[in-house]
Tab-separated table of C-alpha atoms and ligand atoms in Angstrom:
chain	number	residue	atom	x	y	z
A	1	UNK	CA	-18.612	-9.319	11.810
A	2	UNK	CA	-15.572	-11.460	13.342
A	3	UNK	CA	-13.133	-8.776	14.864
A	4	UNK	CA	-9.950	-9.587	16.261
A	5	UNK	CA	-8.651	-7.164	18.510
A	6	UNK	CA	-4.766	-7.819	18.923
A	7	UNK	CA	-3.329	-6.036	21.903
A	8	UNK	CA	0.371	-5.145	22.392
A	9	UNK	CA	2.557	-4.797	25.238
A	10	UNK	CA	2.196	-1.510	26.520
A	11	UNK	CA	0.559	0.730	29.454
A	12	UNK	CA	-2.077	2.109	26.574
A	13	UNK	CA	-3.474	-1.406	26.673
A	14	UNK	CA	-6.338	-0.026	29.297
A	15	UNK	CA	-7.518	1.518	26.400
A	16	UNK	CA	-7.940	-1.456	24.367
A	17	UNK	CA	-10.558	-2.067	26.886
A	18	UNK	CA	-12.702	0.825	26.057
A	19	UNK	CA	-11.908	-0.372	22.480
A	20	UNK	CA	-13.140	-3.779	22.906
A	21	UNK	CA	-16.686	-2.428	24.669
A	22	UNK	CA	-17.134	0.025	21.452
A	23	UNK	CA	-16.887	-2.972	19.175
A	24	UNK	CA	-18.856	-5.337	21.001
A	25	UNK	CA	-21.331	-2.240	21.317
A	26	UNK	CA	-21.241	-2.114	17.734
A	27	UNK	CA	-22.384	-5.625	17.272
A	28	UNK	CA	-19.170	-7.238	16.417
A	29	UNK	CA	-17.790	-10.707	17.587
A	30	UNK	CA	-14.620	-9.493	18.938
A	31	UNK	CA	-11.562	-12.527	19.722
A	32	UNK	CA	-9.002	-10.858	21.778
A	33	UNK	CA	-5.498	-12.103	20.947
A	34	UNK	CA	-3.080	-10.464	23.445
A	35	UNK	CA	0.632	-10.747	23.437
A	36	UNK	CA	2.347	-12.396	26.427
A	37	UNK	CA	3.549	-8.427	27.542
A	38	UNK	CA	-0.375	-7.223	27.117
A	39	UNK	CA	-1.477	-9.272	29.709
A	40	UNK	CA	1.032	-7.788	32.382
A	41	UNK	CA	-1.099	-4.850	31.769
A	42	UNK	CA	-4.591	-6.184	31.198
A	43	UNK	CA	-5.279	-9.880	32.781
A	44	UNK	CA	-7.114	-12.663	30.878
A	45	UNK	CA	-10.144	-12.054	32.944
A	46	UNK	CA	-10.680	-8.655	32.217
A	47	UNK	CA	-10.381	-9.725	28.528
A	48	UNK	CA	-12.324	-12.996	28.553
A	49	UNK	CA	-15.579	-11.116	30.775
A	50	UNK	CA	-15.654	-8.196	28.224
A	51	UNK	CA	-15.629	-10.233	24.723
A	52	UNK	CA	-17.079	-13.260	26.097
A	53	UNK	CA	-14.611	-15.716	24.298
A	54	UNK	CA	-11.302	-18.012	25.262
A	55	UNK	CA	-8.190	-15.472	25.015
A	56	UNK	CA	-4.387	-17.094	24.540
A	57	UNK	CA	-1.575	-15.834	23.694
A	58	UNK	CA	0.637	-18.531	22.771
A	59	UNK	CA	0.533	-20.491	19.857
A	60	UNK	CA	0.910	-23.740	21.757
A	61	UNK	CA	-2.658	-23.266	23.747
A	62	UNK	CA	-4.972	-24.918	21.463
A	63	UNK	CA	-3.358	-27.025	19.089
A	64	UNK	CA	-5.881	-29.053	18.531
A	65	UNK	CA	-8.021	-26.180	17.076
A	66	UNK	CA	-4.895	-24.504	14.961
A	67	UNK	CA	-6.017	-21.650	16.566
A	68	UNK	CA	-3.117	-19.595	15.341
A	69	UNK	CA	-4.519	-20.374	11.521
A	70	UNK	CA	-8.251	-20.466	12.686
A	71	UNK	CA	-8.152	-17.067	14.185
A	72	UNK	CA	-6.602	-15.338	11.250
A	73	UNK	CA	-8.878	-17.127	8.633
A	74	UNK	CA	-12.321	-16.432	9.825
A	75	UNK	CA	-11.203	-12.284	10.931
A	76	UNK	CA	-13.188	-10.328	9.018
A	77	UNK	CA	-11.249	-6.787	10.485
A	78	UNK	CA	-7.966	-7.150	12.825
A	79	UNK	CA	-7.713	-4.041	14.955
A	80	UNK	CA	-3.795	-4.088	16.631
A	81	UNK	CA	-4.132	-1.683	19.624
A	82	UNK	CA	-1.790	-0.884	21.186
A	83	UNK	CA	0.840	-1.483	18.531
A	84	UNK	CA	4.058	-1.028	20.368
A	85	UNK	CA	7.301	-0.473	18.417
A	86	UNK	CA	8.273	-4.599	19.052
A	87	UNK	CA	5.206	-5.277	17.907
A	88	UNK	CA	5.434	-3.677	14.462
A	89	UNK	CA	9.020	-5.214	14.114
A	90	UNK	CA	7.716	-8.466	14.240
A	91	UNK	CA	4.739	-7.772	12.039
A	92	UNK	CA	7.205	-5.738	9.401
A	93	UNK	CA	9.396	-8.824	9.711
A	94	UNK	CA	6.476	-11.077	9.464
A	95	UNK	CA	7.495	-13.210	12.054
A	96	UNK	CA	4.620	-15.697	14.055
A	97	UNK	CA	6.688	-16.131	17.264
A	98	UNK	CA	2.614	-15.402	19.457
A	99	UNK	CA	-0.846	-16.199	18.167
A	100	UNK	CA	-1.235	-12.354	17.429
A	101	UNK	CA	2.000	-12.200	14.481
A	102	UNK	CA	0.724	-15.782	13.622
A	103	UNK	CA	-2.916	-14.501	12.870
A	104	UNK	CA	-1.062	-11.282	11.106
A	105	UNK	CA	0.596	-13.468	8.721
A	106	UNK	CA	-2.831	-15.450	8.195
A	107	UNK	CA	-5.545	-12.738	7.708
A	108	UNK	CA	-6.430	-11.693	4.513
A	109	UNK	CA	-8.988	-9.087	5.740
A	110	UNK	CA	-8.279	-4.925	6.743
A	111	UNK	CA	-5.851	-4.943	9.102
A	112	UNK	CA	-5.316	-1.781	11.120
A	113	UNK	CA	-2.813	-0.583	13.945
A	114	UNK	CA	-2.551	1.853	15.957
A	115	UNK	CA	0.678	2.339	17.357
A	116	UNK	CA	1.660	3.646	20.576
A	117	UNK	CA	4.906	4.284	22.459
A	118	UNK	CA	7.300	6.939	23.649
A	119	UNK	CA	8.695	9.792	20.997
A	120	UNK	CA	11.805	8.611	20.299
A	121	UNK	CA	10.354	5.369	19.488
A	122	UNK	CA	8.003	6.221	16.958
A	123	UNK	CA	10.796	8.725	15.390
A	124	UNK	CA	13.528	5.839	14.882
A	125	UNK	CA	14.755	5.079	11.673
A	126	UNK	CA	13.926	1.525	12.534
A	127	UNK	CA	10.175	2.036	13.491
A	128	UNK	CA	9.711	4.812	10.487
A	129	UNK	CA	10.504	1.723	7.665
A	130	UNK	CA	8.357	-1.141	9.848
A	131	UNK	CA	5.421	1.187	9.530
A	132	UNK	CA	6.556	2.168	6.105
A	133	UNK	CA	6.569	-1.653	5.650
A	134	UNK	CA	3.581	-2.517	6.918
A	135	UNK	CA	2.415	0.983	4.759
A	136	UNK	CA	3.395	-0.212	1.387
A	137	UNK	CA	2.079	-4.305	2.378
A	138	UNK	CA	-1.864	-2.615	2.752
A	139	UNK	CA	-1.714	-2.537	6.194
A	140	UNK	CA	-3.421	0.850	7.709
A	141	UNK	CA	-1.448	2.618	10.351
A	142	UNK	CA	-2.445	5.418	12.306
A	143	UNK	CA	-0.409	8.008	13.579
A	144	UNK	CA	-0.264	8.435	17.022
A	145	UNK	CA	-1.600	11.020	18.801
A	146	UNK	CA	0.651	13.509	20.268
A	147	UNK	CA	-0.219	14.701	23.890
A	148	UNK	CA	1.162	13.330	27.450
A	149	UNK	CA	2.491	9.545	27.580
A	150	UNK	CA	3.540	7.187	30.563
A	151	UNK	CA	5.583	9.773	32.592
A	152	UNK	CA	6.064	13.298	32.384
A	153	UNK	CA	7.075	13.018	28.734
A	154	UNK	CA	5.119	14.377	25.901
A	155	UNK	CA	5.089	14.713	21.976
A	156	UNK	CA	3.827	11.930	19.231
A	157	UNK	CA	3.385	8.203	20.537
A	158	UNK	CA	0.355	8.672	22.022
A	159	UNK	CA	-2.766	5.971	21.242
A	160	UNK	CA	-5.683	7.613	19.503
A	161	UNK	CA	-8.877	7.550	21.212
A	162	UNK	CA	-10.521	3.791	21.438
A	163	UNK	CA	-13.968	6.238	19.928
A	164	UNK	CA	-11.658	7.088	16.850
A	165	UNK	CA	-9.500	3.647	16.305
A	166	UNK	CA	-12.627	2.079	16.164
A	167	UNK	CA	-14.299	4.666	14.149
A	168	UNK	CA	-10.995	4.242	11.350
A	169	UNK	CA	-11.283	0.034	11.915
A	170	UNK	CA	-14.589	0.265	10.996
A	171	UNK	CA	-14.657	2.400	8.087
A	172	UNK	CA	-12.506	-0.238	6.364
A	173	UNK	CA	-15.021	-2.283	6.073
A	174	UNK	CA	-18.313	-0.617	5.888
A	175	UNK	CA	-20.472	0.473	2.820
A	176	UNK	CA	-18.482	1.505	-0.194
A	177	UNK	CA	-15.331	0.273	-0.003
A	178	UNK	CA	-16.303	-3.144	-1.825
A	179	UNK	CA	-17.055	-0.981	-4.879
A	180	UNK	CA	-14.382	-2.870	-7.186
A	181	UNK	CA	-16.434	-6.279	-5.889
A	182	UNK	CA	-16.297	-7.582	-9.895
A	183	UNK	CA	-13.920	-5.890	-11.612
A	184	UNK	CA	-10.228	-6.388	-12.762
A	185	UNK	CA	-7.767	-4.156	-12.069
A	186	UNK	CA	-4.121	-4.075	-13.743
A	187	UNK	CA	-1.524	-2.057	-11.789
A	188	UNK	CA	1.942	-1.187	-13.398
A	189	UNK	CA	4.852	-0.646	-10.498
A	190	UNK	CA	8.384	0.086	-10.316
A	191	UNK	CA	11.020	1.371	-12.529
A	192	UNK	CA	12.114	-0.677	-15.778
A	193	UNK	CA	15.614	-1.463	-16.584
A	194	UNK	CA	17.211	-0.836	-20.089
A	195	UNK	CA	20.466	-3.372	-20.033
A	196	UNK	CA	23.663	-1.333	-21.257
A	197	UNK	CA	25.460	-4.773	-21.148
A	198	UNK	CA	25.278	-7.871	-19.050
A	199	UNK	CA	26.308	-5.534	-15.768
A	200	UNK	CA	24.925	-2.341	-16.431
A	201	UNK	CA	21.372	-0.641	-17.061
A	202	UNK	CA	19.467	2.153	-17.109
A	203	UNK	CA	16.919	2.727	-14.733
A	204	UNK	CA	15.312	5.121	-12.209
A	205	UNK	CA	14.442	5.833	-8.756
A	206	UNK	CA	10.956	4.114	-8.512
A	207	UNK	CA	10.498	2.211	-5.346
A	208	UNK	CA	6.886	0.741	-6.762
A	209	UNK	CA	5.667	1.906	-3.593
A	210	UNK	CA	2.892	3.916	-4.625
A	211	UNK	CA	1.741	0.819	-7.422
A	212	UNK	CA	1.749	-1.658	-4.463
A	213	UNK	CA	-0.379	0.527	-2.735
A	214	UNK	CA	-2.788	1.032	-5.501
A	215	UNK	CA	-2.875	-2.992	-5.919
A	216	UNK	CA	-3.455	-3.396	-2.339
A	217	UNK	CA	-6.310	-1.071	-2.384
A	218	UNK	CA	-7.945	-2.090	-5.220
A	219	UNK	CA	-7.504	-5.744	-3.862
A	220	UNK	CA	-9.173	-4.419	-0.605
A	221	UNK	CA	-12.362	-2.851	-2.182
A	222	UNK	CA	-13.547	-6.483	-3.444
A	223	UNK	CA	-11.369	-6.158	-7.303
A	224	UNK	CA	-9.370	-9.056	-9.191
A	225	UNK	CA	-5.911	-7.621	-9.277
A	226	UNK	CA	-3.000	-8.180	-11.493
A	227	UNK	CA	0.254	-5.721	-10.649
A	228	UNK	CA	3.047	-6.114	-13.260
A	229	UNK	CA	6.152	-4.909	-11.388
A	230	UNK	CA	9.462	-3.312	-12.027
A	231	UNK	CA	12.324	-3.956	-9.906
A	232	UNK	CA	9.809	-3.317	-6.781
A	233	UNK	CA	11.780	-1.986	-3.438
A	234	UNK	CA	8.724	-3.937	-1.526
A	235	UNK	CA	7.003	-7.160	-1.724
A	236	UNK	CA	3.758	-7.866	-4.025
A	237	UNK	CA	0.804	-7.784	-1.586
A	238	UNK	CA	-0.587	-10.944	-0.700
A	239	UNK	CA	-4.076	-12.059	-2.749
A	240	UNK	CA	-2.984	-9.843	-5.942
A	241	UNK	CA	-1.536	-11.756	-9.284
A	242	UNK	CA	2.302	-10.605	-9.292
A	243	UNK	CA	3.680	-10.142	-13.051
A	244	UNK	CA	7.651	-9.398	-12.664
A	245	UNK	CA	8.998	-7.832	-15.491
A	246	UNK	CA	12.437	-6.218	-16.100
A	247	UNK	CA	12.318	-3.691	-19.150
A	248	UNK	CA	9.550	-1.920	-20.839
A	249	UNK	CA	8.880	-3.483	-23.556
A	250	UNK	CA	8.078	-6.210	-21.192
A	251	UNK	CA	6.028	-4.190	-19.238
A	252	UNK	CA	4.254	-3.308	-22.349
A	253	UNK	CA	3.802	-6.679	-23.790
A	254	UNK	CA	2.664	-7.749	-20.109
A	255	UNK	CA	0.326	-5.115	-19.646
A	256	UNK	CA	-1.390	-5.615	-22.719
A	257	UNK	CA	-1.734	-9.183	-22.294
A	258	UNK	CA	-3.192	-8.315	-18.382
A	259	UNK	CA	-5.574	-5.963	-20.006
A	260	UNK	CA	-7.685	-7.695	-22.422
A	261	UNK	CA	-9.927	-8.564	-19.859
A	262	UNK	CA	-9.157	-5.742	-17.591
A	263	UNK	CA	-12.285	-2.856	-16.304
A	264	UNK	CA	-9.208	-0.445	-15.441
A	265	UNK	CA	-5.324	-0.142	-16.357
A	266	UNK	CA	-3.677	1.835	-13.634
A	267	UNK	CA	0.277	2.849	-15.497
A	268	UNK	CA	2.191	3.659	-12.212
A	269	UNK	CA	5.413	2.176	-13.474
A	270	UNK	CA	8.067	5.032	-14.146
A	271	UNK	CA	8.743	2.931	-17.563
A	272	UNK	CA	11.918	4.447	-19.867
A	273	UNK	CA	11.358	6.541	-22.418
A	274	UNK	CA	14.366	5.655	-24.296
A	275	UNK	CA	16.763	2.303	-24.100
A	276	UNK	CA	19.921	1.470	-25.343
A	277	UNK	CA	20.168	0.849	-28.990
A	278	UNK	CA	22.264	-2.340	-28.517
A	279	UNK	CA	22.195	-3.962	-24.950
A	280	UNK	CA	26.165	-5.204	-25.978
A	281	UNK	CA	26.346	-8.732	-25.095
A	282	UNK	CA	30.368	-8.482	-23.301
A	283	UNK	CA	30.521	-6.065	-20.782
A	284	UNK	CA	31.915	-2.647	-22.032
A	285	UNK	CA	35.806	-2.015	-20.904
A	286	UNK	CA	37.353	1.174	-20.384
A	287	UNK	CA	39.955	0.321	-22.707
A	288	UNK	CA	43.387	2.149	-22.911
A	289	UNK	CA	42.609	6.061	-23.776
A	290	UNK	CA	40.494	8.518	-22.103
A	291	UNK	CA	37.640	8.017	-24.842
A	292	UNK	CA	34.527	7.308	-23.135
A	293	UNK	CA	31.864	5.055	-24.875
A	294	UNK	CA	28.835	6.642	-27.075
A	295	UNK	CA	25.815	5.186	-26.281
A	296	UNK	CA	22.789	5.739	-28.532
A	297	UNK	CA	19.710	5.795	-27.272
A	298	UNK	CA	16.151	4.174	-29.089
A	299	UNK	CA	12.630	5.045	-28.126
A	300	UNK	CA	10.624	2.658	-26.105
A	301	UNK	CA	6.846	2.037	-27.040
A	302	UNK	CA	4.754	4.123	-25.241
A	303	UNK	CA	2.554	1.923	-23.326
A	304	UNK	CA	-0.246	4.222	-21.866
A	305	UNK	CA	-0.622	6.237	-25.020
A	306	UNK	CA	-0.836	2.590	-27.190
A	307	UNK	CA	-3.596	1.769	-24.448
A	308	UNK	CA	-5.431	5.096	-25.117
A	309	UNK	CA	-5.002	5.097	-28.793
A	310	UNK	CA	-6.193	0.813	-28.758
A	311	UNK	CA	-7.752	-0.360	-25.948
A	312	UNK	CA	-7.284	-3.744	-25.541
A	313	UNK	CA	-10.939	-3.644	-24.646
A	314	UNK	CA	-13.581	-1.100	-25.563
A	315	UNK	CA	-14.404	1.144	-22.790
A	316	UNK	CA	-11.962	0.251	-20.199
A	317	UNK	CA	-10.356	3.273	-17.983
A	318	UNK	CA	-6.662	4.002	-18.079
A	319	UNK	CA	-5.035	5.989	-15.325
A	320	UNK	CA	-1.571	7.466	-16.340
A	321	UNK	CA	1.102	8.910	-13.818
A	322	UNK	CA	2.910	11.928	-14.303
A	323	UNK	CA	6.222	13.013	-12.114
A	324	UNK	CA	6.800	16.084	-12.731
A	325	UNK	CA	9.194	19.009	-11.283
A	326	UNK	CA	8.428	22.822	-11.833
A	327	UNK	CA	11.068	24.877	-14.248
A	328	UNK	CA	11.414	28.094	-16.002
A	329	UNK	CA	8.579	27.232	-18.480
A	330	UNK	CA	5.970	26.156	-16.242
A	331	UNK	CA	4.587	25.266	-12.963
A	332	UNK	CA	4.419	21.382	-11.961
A	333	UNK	CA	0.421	21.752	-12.504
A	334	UNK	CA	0.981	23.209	-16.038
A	335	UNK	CA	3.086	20.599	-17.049
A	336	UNK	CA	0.438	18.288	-15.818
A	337	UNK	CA	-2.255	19.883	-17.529
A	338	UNK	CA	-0.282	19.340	-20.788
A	339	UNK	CA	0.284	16.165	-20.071
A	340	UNK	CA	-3.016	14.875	-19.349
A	341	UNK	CA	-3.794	16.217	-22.881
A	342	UNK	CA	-1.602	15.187	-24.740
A	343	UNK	CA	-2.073	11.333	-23.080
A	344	UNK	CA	-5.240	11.453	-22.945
A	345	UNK	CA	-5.978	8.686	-20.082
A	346	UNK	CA	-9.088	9.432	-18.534
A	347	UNK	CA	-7.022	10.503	-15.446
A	348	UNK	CA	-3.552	11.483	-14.522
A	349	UNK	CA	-2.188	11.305	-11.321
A	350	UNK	CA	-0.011	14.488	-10.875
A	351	UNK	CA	2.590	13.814	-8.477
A	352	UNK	CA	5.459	16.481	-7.628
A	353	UNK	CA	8.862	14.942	-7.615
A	354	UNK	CA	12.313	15.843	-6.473
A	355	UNK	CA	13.486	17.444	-3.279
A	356	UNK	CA	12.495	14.527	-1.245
A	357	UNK	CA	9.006	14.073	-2.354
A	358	UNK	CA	7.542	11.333	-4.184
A	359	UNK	CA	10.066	8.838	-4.875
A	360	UNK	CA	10.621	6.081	-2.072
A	361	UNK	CA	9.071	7.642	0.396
A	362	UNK	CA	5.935	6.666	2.130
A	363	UNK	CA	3.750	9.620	1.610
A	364	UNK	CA	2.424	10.974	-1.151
A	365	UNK	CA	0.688	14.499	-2.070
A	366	UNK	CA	-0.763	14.582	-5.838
A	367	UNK	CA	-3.222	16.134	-7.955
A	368	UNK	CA	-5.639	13.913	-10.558
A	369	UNK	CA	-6.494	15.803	-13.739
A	370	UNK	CA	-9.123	14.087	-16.385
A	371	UNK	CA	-8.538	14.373	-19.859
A	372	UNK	CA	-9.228	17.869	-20.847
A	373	UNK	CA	-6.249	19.403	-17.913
A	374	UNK	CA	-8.757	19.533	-15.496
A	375	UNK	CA	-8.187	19.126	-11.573
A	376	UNK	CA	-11.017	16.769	-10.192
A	377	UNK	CA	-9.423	16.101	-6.530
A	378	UNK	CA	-6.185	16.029	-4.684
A	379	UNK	CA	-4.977	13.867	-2.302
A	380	UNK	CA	-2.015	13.860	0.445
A	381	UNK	CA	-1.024	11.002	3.052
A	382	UNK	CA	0.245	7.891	2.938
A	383	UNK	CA	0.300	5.970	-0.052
A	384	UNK	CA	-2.350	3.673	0.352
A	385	UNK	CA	-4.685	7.114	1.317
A	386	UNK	CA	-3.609	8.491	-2.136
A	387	UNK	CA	-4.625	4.975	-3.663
A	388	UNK	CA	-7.872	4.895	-2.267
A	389	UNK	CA	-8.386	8.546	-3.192
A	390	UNK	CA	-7.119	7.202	-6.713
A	391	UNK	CA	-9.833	4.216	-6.988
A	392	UNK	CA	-12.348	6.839	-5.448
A	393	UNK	CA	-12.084	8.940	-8.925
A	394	UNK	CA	-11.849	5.491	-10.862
A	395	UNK	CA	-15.038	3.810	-9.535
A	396	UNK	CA	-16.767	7.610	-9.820
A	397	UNK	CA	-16.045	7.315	-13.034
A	398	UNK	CA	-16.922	3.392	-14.415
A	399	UNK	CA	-20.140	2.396	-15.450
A	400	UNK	CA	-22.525	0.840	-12.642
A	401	UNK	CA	-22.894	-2.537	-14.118
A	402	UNK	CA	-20.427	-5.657	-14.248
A	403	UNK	CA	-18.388	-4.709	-17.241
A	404	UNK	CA	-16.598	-1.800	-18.289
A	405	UNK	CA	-17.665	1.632	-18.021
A	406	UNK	CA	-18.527	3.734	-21.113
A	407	UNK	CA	-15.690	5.380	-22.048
A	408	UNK	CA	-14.969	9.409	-20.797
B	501	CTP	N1	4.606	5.615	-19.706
B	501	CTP	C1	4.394	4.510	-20.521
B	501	CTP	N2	5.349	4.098	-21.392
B	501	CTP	C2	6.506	4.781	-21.540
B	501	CTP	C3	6.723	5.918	-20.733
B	501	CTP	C4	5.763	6.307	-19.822
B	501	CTP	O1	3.350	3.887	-20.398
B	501	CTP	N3	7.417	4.356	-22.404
B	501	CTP	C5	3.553	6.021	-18.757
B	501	CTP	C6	3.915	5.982	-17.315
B	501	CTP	O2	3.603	4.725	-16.728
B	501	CTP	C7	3.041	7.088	-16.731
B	501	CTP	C8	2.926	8.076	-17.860
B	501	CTP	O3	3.254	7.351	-19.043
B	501	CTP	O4	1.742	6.609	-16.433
B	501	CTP	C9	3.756	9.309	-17.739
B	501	CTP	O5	5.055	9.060	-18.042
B	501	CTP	P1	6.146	10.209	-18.359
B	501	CTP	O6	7.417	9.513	-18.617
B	501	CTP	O7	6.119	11.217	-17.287
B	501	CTP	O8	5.524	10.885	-19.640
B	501	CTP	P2	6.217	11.479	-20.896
B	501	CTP	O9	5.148	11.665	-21.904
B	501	CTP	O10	7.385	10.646	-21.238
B	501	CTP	O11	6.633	12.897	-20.406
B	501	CTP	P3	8.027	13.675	-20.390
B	501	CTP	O12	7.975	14.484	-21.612
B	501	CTP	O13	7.916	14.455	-19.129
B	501	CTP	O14	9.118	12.645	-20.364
């Protein structure tokens, strides 16, 4: 396989080293792409002797070989290590100011960093949302270790082990994980929009997050991928068909249409359950008294139950979403157990909401009932681990041939 092992600036790069051996040791072709800073650190030499192959930095070594598209293209597995905090930045921003963010913006295989640098670092708002970013785009961060760094200093920032980055690199790309190599996947994100009048709407606090991360996932492990999204908070990932609707009954109409050829229908949209019954075409004064405006409120078509109740195609697994909080009449699990009844989707993904969890933030803890209420596996981490625990229950659970499984 064609690895490219992207180094940052930072005094962990003398691990990258160690990383570098494993990988070669493993059989891989590894191209090391330091940044300018790396190589204060590690020289060229070191780097050229261990992988056997030309190392720049610059995107202006080269030219004639467009190495900064070349290298990106034929990567079968990018390994960043290690990824300092400027180094995320620029990814997050996806900037291509070295050959390393250049062949970041390029590769369409796993990518996976592994970040190092000092506490306070890693803790700032600024470097949480890069790697929240980079999260929600597919890309697979690590946590750092925590144990000594550079000085004296000590707490999370340090680089994992070169034995367990490249343990985590590989397993991106070995064995199962092609597993949706064939199929086509629909993913609903986001939050729809009822339109009050030409100003106002009503909507909810869906980032899409978790429905990007699904769609990157399922991209990942070899599937054809359509995502319809709502109002997303974060980009569509790259290689996936992006659908943008607004409202749900476009969501509906749009997941429908997506579906008639789809092997699995995964509803992570938070779509409304009820719209305005006249989106007014002026926008709505306040007028002279104190009244305040009735608004009446119409059903929306349920889109996952329409699914269950007529498949667009025979056989074809739905996956619904429930958010739920716990109350006086029942825990969050029994209101998920109800719910996955009374959908019926041959799985729910239970996901507790409120007091900071769930919505916009980039992990995730849920619980994935089948049809009859009960629990078949749980899941916590970042989104895309949740999604890949998601498509782990979905491929478990479609037939082993090219089309759709039986239904269960
Ligand atoms: N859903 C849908 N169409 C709607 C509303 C919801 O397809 N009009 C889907 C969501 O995408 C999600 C699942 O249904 O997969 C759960 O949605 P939720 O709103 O929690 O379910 P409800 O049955 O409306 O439950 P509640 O009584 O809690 O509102």
């Amino acid at each position: 396989m064609r690895v490219v092992l992207g180094v940052g600036g930072g005094i962990a790069a003398y691990k990258a080293v160690l990383l570098l051996r494993l990988l070669r040791e493993a059989g891989h072709a590894v191209r090391v792409v330091p940044t300018r800073t790396a190589l204060q650190f590690v020289g060229r030499p070191t780097w050229e002797a261990l992988s056997g192959e030309p190392v720049t930095s610059d995107l202006f070594e080269d030219v004639d070989q467009v190495a900064h598209v070349r290298v990106g293209r034929e990567a079968e597995l990018v390994v960043v290590a290690p990824a300092t905090a400027d180094l995320l930045a620029r990814a997050a921003a996806g900037r291509a100011d070295d050959l390393l963010t250049a062949t970041l913006l390029v590769a369409r295989c796993p990518v996976l960093m592994a970040p190092a640098m000092h506490t306070e670092m890693w803790e700032h708002p600024a470097t949480v949302a890069n790697v929240a970013t980079l999260r929600a785009r597919g890309v697979h961060v690590l946590d750092p270790d925590a144990g000594r760094l550079t000085g004296a200093d000590t707490g999370p920032g340090r680089l994992p082990e070169p034995e367990a980055i490249a343990a985590a690199a590989l397993a991106l790309v070995a064995g199962p994980r092609h597993d949706l190599a064939g199929r086509h996947v629909v993913v609903s994100a986001g939050g729809t929009r009822e339109p009050l009048d030409p100003v106002r709407f009503l909507g909810n606090r869906s980032s899409g997050r978790q429905g990007v991360a699904l769609a990157a996932a399922a991209r990942d492990r070899g599937a054809r991928v359509t995502l319809v999204g709502a109002h997303l908070d974060v980009p569509a990932p790259a290689g996936v068909e992006h659908v943008a609707v607004g409202t749900a009954e476009e969501l509906g109409t749009a997941v429908r249409a997506a579906a008639a050829d789809a092997d699995v229908v995964v509803m992570a949209a938070a779509v409304a359950d009820f719209r305005p019954a006249e989106a007014v075409a002026s926008k709505i004064k306040k007028g002279a008294g104190d009244d305040a405006p009735v608004v009446g409120l119409v059903r929306t078509p349920d889109v996952l139950a329409g699914l269950v109740a007529d498949p667009p195609r025979a056989g074809q697994l739905v996956v619904g979403f429930a958010a739920e909080t716990g109350d006086a009449t029942g825990s969050v699990l029994d209101h998920g157990r109800a719910k996955a009844r009374r959908k019926g989707a041959a799985l729910l993904v239970l996901n507790e909401v409120g007091a900071g969890r769930g919505f916009g933030t980039s992990d995730n803890t849920v619980t994935l009932l089948d049809r009859t209420g009960e629990v078949v596996a749980g899941a916590s981490g970042s989104k895309r681990e949740v999604a890949d625990a998601v498509l782990d229950a979905v491929v478990a659970r479609l037939g082993p041939d090219g089309g759709v499984g039986a239904p269960h």
